[in-house]
Amino acid sequence: MRDWAKTLRRASYRGVEFWVEFEDLSAGKRLALHEYAGGRQTVVEELRLATPAYGLTIYLVSDLADIEAQALSAAMLADGPGYLMLPIDGGMMATAQDFRRSRGKDRHGYISFDVTFVPTFGPGGAALSVGDVASAVAAGFAAAAAQFAKLF
């Protein structure tokens, strides 16, 4: 039987690590529905694939969660796509489309985020951006070294 805890990767975005509570992927096809007056049939035209999006509920839990949350917010607001590592799907270049941060009065040291990431495909989608490097340095030199090592 598979030991899932040993096979899952540590999640991160632009070198800022976090834990994943929930992950969902929405994907599909773009369709044009051609409906005609008085007709009983619809002609369906496929317009290639729709843009996928990952909806994540992530969290930080530590004595430094407030500082880590600032680093994660800065990473998600940085220009351009960044390197996203997910526990099961692995790494990809992605852009943080939006996020919502939550804190509870009785949950000190615990900060959660609901985030939507949109994967980046095409030329240049496999390289680290300046925002990746700046965020990784802000999160710590060790995180920057780990991101650089992943390139080779």
mmCIF file of N, CA and C in Angstrom, residues 32-45:
data_model
loop_
_atom_site.group_PDB
_atom_site.id
_atom_site.type_symbol
_atom_site.label_atom_id
_atom_site.label_comp_id
_atom_site.label_asym_id
_atom_site.label_seq_id
_atom_site.Cartn_x
_atom_site.Cartn_y
_atom_site.Cartn_z
ATOM 1 N N ALA A 32 -18.661 26.523 -28.671
ATOM 2 C CA ALA A 32 -19.603 27.482 -29.252
ATOM 3 C C ALA A 32 -20.858 26.683 -29.584
ATOM 4 N N LEU A 33 -21.970 27.081 -28.983
ATOM 5 C CA LEU A 33 -23.238 26.409 -29.235
ATOM 6 C C LEU A 33 -24.004 27.199 -30.283
ATOM 7 N N HIS A 34 -24.284 26.564 -31.395
ATOM 8 C CA HIS A 34 -25.026 27.215 -32.481
ATOM 9 C C HIS A 34 -26.471 26.721 -32.436
ATOM 10 N N GLU A 35 -27.349 27.586 -31.965
ATOM 11 C CA GLU A 35 -28.764 27.259 -31.850
ATOM 12 C C GLU A 35 -29.531 28.065 -32.887
ATOM 13 N N TYR A 36 -30.467 27.421 -33.519
ATOM 14 C CA TYR A 36 -31.210 28.073 -34.600
ATOM 15 C C TYR A 36 -32.683 28.163 -34.239
ATOM 16 N N ALA A 37 -33.303 29.275 -34.596
ATOM 17 C CA ALA A 37 -34.728 29.494 -34.321
ATOM 18 C C ALA A 37 -35.554 28.385 -34.971
ATOM 19 N N GLY A 38 -36.457 27.834 -34.190
ATOM 20 C CA GLY A 38 -37.336 26.784 -34.691
ATOM 21 C C GLY A 38 -36.656 25.429 -34.819
ATOM 22 N N GLY A 39 -35.377 25.371 -34.535
ATOM 23 C CA GLY A 39 -34.655 24.116 -34.678
ATOM 24 C C GLY A 39 -34.701 23.284 -33.416
ATOM 25 N N ARG A 40 -34.482 22.002 -33.559
ATOM 26 C CA ARG A 40 -34.468 21.098 -32.419
ATOM 27 C C ARG A 40 -33.072 20.525 -32.175
ATOM 28 N N GLN A 41 -32.138 20.978 -32.975
ATOM 29 C CA GLN A 41 -30.773 20.494 -32.822
ATOM 30 C C GLN A 41 -29.834 21.676 -32.584
ATOM 31 N N THR A 42 -28.831 21.423 -31.768
ATOM 32 C CA THR A 42 -27.785 22.404 -31.526
ATOM 33 C C THR A 42 -26.495 21.868 -32.120
ATOM 34 N N VAL A 43 -25.812 22.699 -32.870
ATOM 35 C CA VAL A 43 -24.517 22.319 -33.415
ATOM 36 C C VAL A 43 -23.453 22.794 -32.422
ATOM 37 N N VAL A 44 -22.641 21.847 -31.986
ATOM 38 C CA VAL A 44 -21.600 22.158 -31.006
ATOM 39 C C VAL A 44 -20.259 22.234 -31.734
ATOM 40 N N GLU A 45 -19.605 23.393 -31.601
ATOM 41 C CA GLU A 45 -18.294 23.604 -32.197
ATOM 42 C C GLU A 45 -17.254 23.674 -31.086
#
